[in-house]
Coordinates of C-alpha atoms in Angstrom, one line a residue:
X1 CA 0.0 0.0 0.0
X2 CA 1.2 3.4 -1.0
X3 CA 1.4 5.9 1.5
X4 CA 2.7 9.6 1.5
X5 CA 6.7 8.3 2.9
X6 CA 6.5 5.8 0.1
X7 CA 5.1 7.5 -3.1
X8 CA 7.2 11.2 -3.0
X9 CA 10.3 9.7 -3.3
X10 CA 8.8 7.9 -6.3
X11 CA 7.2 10.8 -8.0
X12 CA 10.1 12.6 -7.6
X13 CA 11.9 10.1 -9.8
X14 CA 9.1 9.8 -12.5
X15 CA 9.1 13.7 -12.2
X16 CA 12.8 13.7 -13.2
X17 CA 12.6 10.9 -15.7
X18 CA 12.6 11.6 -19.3
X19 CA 10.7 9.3 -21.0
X20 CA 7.5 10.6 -18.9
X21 CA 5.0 12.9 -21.3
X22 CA 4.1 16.3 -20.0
X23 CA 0.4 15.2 -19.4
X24 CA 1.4 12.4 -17.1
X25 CA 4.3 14.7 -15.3
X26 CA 1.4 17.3 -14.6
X27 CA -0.6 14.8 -12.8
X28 CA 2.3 13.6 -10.6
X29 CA 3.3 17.4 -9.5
X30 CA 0.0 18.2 -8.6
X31 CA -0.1 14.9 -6.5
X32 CA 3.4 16.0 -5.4
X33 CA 2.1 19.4 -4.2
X34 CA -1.0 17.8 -2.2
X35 CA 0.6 15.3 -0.6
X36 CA 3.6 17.9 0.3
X37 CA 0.9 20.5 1.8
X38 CA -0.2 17.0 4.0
X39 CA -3.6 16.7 2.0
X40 CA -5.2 13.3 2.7
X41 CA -3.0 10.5 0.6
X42 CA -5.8 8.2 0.4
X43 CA -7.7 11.4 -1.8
X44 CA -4.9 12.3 -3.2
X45 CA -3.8 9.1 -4.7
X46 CA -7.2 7.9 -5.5
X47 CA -7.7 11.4 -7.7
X48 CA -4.3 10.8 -9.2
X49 CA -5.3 6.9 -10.3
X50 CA -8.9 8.8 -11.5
X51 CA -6.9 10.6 -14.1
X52 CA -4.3 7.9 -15.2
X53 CA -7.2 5.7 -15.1
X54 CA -8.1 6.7 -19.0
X55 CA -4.9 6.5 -20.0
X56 CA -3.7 3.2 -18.7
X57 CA -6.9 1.5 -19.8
X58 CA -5.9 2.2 -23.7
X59 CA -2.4 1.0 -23.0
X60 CA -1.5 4.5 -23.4
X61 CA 1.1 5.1 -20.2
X62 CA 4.3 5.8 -20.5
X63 CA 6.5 2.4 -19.5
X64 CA 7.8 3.8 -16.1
X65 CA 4.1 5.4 -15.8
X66 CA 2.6 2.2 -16.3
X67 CA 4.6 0.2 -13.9
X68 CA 3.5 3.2 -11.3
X69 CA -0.1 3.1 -12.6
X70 CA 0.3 -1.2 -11.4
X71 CA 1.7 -0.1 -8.3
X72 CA -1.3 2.4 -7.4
X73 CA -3.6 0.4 -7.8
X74 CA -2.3 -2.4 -5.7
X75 CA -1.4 -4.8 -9.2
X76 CA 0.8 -7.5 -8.0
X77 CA 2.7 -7.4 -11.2
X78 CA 3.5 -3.5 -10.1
X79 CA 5.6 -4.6 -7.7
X80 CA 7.7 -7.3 -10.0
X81 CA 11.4 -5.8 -10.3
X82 CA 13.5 -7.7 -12.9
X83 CA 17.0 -8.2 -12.2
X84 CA 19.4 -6.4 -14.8
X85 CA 22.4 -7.7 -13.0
X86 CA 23.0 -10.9 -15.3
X87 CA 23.0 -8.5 -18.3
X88 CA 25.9 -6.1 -17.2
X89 CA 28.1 -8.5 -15.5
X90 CA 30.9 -10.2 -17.4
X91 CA 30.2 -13.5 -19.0
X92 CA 32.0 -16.5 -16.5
X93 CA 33.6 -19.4 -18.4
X94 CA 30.3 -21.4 -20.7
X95 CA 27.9 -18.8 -20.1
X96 CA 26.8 -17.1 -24.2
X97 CA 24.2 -14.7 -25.3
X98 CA 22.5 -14.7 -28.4
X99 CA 20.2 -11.9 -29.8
X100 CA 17.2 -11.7 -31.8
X101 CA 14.4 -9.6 -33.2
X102 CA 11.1 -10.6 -34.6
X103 CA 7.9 -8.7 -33.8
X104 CA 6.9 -7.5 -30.6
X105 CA 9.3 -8.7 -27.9
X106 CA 6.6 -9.8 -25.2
X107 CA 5.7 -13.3 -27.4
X108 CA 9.5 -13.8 -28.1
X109 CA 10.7 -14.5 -24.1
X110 CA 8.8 -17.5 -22.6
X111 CA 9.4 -20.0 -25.5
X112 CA 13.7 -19.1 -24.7
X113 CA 12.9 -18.4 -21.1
X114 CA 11.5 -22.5 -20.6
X115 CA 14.5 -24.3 -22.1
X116 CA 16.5 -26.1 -20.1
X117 CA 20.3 -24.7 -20.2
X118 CA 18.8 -20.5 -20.3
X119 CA 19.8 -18.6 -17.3
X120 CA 17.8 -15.2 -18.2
X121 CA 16.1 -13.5 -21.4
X122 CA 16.0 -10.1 -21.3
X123 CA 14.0 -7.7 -23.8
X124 CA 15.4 -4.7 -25.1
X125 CA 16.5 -2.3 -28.0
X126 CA 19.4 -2.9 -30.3
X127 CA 20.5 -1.3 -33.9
X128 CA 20.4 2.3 -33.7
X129 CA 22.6 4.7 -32.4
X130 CA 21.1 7.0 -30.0
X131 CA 21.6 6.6 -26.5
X132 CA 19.6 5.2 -23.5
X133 CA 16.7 4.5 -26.1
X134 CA 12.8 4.2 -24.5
X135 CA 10.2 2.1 -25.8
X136 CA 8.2 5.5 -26.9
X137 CA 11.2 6.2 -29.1
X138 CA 12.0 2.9 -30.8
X139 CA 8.3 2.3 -31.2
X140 CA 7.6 5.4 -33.4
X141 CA 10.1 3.9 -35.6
X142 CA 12.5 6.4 -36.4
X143 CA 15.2 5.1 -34.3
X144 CA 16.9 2.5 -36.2
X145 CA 16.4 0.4 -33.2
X146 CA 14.4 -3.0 -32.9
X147 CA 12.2 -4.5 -30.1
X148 CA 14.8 -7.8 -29.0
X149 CA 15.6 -10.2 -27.1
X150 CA 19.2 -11.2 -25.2
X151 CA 19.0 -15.0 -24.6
X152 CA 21.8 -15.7 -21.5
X153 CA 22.7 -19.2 -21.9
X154 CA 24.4 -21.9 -20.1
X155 CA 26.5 -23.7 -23.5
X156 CA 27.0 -26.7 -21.9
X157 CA 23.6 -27.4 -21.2
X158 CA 22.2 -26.0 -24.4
X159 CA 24.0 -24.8 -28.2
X160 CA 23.4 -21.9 -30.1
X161 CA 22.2 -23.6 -32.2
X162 CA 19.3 -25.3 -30.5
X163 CA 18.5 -21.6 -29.6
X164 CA 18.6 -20.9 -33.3
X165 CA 16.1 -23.2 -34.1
X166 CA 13.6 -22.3 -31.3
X167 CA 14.2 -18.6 -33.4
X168 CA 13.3 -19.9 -36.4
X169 CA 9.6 -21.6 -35.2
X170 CA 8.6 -18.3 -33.4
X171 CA 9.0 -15.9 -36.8
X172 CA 7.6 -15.5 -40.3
X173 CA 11.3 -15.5 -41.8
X174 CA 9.6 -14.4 -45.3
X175 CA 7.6 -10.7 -43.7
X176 CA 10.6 -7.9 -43.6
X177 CA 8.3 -5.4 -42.9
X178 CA 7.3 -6.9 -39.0
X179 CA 5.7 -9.9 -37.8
X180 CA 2.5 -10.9 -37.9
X181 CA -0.1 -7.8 -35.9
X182 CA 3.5 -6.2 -35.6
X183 CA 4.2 -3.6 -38.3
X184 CA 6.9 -1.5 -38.3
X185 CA 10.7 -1.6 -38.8
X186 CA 11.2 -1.7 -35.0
X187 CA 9.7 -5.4 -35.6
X188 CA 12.0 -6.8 -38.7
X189 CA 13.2 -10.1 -38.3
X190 CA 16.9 -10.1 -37.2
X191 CA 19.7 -12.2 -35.7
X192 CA 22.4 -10.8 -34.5
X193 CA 25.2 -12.7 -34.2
X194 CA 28.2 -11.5 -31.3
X195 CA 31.0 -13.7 -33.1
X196 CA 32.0 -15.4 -36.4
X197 CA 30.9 -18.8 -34.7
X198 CA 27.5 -17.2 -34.4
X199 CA 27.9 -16.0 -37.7
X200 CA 28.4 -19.1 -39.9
X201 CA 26.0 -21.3 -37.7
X202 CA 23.0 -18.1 -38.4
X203 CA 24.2 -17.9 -42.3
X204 CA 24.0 -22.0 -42.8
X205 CA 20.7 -22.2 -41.2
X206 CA 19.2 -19.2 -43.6
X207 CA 20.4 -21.0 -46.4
X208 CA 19.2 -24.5 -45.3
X209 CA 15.8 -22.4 -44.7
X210 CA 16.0 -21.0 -48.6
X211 CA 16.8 -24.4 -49.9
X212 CA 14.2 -26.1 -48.3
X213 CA 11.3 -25.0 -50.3
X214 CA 9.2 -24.8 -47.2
X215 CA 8.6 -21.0 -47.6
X216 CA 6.9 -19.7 -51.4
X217 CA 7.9 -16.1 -50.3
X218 CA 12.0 -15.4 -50.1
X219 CA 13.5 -15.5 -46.6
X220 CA 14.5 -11.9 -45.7
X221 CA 15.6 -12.2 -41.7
X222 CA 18.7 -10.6 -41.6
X223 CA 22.1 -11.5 -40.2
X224 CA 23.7 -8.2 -38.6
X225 CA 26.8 -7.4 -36.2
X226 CA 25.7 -7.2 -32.4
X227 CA 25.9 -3.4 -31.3
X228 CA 25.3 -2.2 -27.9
X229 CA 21.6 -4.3 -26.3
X230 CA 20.1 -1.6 -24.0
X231 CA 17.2 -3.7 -22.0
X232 CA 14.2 -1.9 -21.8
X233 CA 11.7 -0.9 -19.5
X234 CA 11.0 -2.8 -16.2
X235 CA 7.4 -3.3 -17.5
X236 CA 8.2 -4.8 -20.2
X237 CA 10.6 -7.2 -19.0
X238 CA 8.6 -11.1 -18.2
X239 CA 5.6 -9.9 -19.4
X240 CA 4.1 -13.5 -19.9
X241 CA 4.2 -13.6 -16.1
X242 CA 3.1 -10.2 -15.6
X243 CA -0.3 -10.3 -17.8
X244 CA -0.9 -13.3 -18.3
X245 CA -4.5 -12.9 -19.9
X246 CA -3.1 -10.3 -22.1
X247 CA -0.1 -12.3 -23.3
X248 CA -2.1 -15.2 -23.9
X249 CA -4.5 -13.7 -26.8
X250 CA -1.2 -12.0 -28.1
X251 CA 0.2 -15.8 -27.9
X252 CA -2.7 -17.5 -29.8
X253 CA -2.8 -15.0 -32.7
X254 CA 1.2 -15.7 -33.3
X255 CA 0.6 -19.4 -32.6
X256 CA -2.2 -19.8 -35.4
X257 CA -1.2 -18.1 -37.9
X258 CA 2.2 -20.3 -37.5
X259 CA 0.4 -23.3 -37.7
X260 CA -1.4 -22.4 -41.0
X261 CA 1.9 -21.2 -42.2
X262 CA 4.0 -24.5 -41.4
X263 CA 1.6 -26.5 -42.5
X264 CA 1.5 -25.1 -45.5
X265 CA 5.5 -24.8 -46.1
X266 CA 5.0 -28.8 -45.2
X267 CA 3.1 -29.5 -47.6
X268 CA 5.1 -27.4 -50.3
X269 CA 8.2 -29.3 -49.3
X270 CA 6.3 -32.6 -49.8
X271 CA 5.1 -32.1 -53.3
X272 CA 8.1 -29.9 -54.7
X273 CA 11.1 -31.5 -52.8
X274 CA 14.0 -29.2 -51.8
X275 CA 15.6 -27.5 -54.3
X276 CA 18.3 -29.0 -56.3

């Protein structure tokens, strides 16, 4: 439960954070003001919740915002804090990462998260060049940057290349332009490989894919250099364990229109036969 100790020294961050709009800013300083000049925190918090209320219902808060918005109103997900520390620390001895892009990142972290061998899977921006990018930027696609994922693994338990092909069953490999409800350059296909090892295992598997004749379309994922991974927002990070109604629906469109699409490049292989 919020109380007036507990929620300053949180606006007072949001208030200084960047990636917080003006609209949701002015809400939080005239909370700040209240609560300062001891009004009631219960009215005060309630009226502040009354105005995010619209906002966070349309999906429309800010990511810090929103994990805020979760905490006000007494979410249990609101008060889930991922730890970053795996992604900054050195690698020890066996332990890889391996980085991909392919539509929205929420549907690409469970099915990497559940094998056997992954110690964490963090979702982030990578690509682009500015600096300490938010989820606002990279999503009105100007950034260069793409919605990722960092899979920390465990290589003697599991290979990159199992990895790879858990990759390859979760995309459309033929849709450059985003992934299924995911449109947008901020949701192209990509793997990024951190070494040449990477490298030649990503580049034989695209052409195995090509030669296949599974797909009628080209395949158009591409193979890029690793730049800086900045993980995103704390609400963003698990979200199949933070909304799990929500993830779910997002889960079953992806999962369908899979389906129809390896069935179909089965059935392609079966009467044409790989290519020669």
């Amino acid at each position: 439960m919020l109380t007036t100790q507990t929620v300053l020294p949180k606006l007072a961050v949001l208030l200084q954070d960047p990636t917080v709009h003006y609209w949701e800013k002015k809400a939080l300083l005239t909370a700040q003001t209240s609560l300062k000049n001891q009004v009631n925190s219960k009215i005060v918090l309630e009226r502040l919740e009354v105005e995010l209320r619209p906002l966070a219902l349309r999906n429309n808060l800010t990511a810090n915002m929103a994990d805020f918005y979760l905490q006000l109103t007494g979410n249990p997900a609101g008060q889930m804090e991922f730890n970053y520390d795996i992604h900054y620390q050195k690698d020890p001895p066996f332990q890889e990462r391996a980085i991909f892009s392919g539509g929205c990142f929420w549907c690409l972290v469970e099915p990497f998260d559940r094998r056997t061998g992954v110690k964490a899977v963090i979702s982030g921006y990578i690509g682009g060049t500015a600096p300490h990018p938010s989820y606002e930027q990279v999503s009105h696609d100007h950034t260069g940057y793409v919605e990722a994922v960092e899979i920390i693994y465990d290589s003697r338990l599991i290979k990159y290349q199992d990895i790879l092909q858990t990759y390859w069953q979760l995309i459309d490999p033929t849709d450059a332009s985003g992934q299924f409800d995911d449109r947008g350059d901020h949701y192209r296909p990509v793997i990024f490989y951190t070494d040449q090892h990477q490298l030649q295992l990503a580049e034989a598997d695209k052409h195995r894919m090509e030669q296949s004749n599974h797909y009628k379309a080209p395949i158009v994922v591409g193979i890029e250099a690793a730049t800086k991974f900045w993980p995103a927002e704390n609400y963003h990070q698990n979200f199949y364990q933070k909304f799990k109604a929500r993830y779910r629906r997002l889960e079953r469109t992806r999962k369908q229109v899979l389906l129809f699409q390896h069935l179909r490049g089965r059935l392609r292989a079966l009467f044409k036969g790989p290519h020669k």
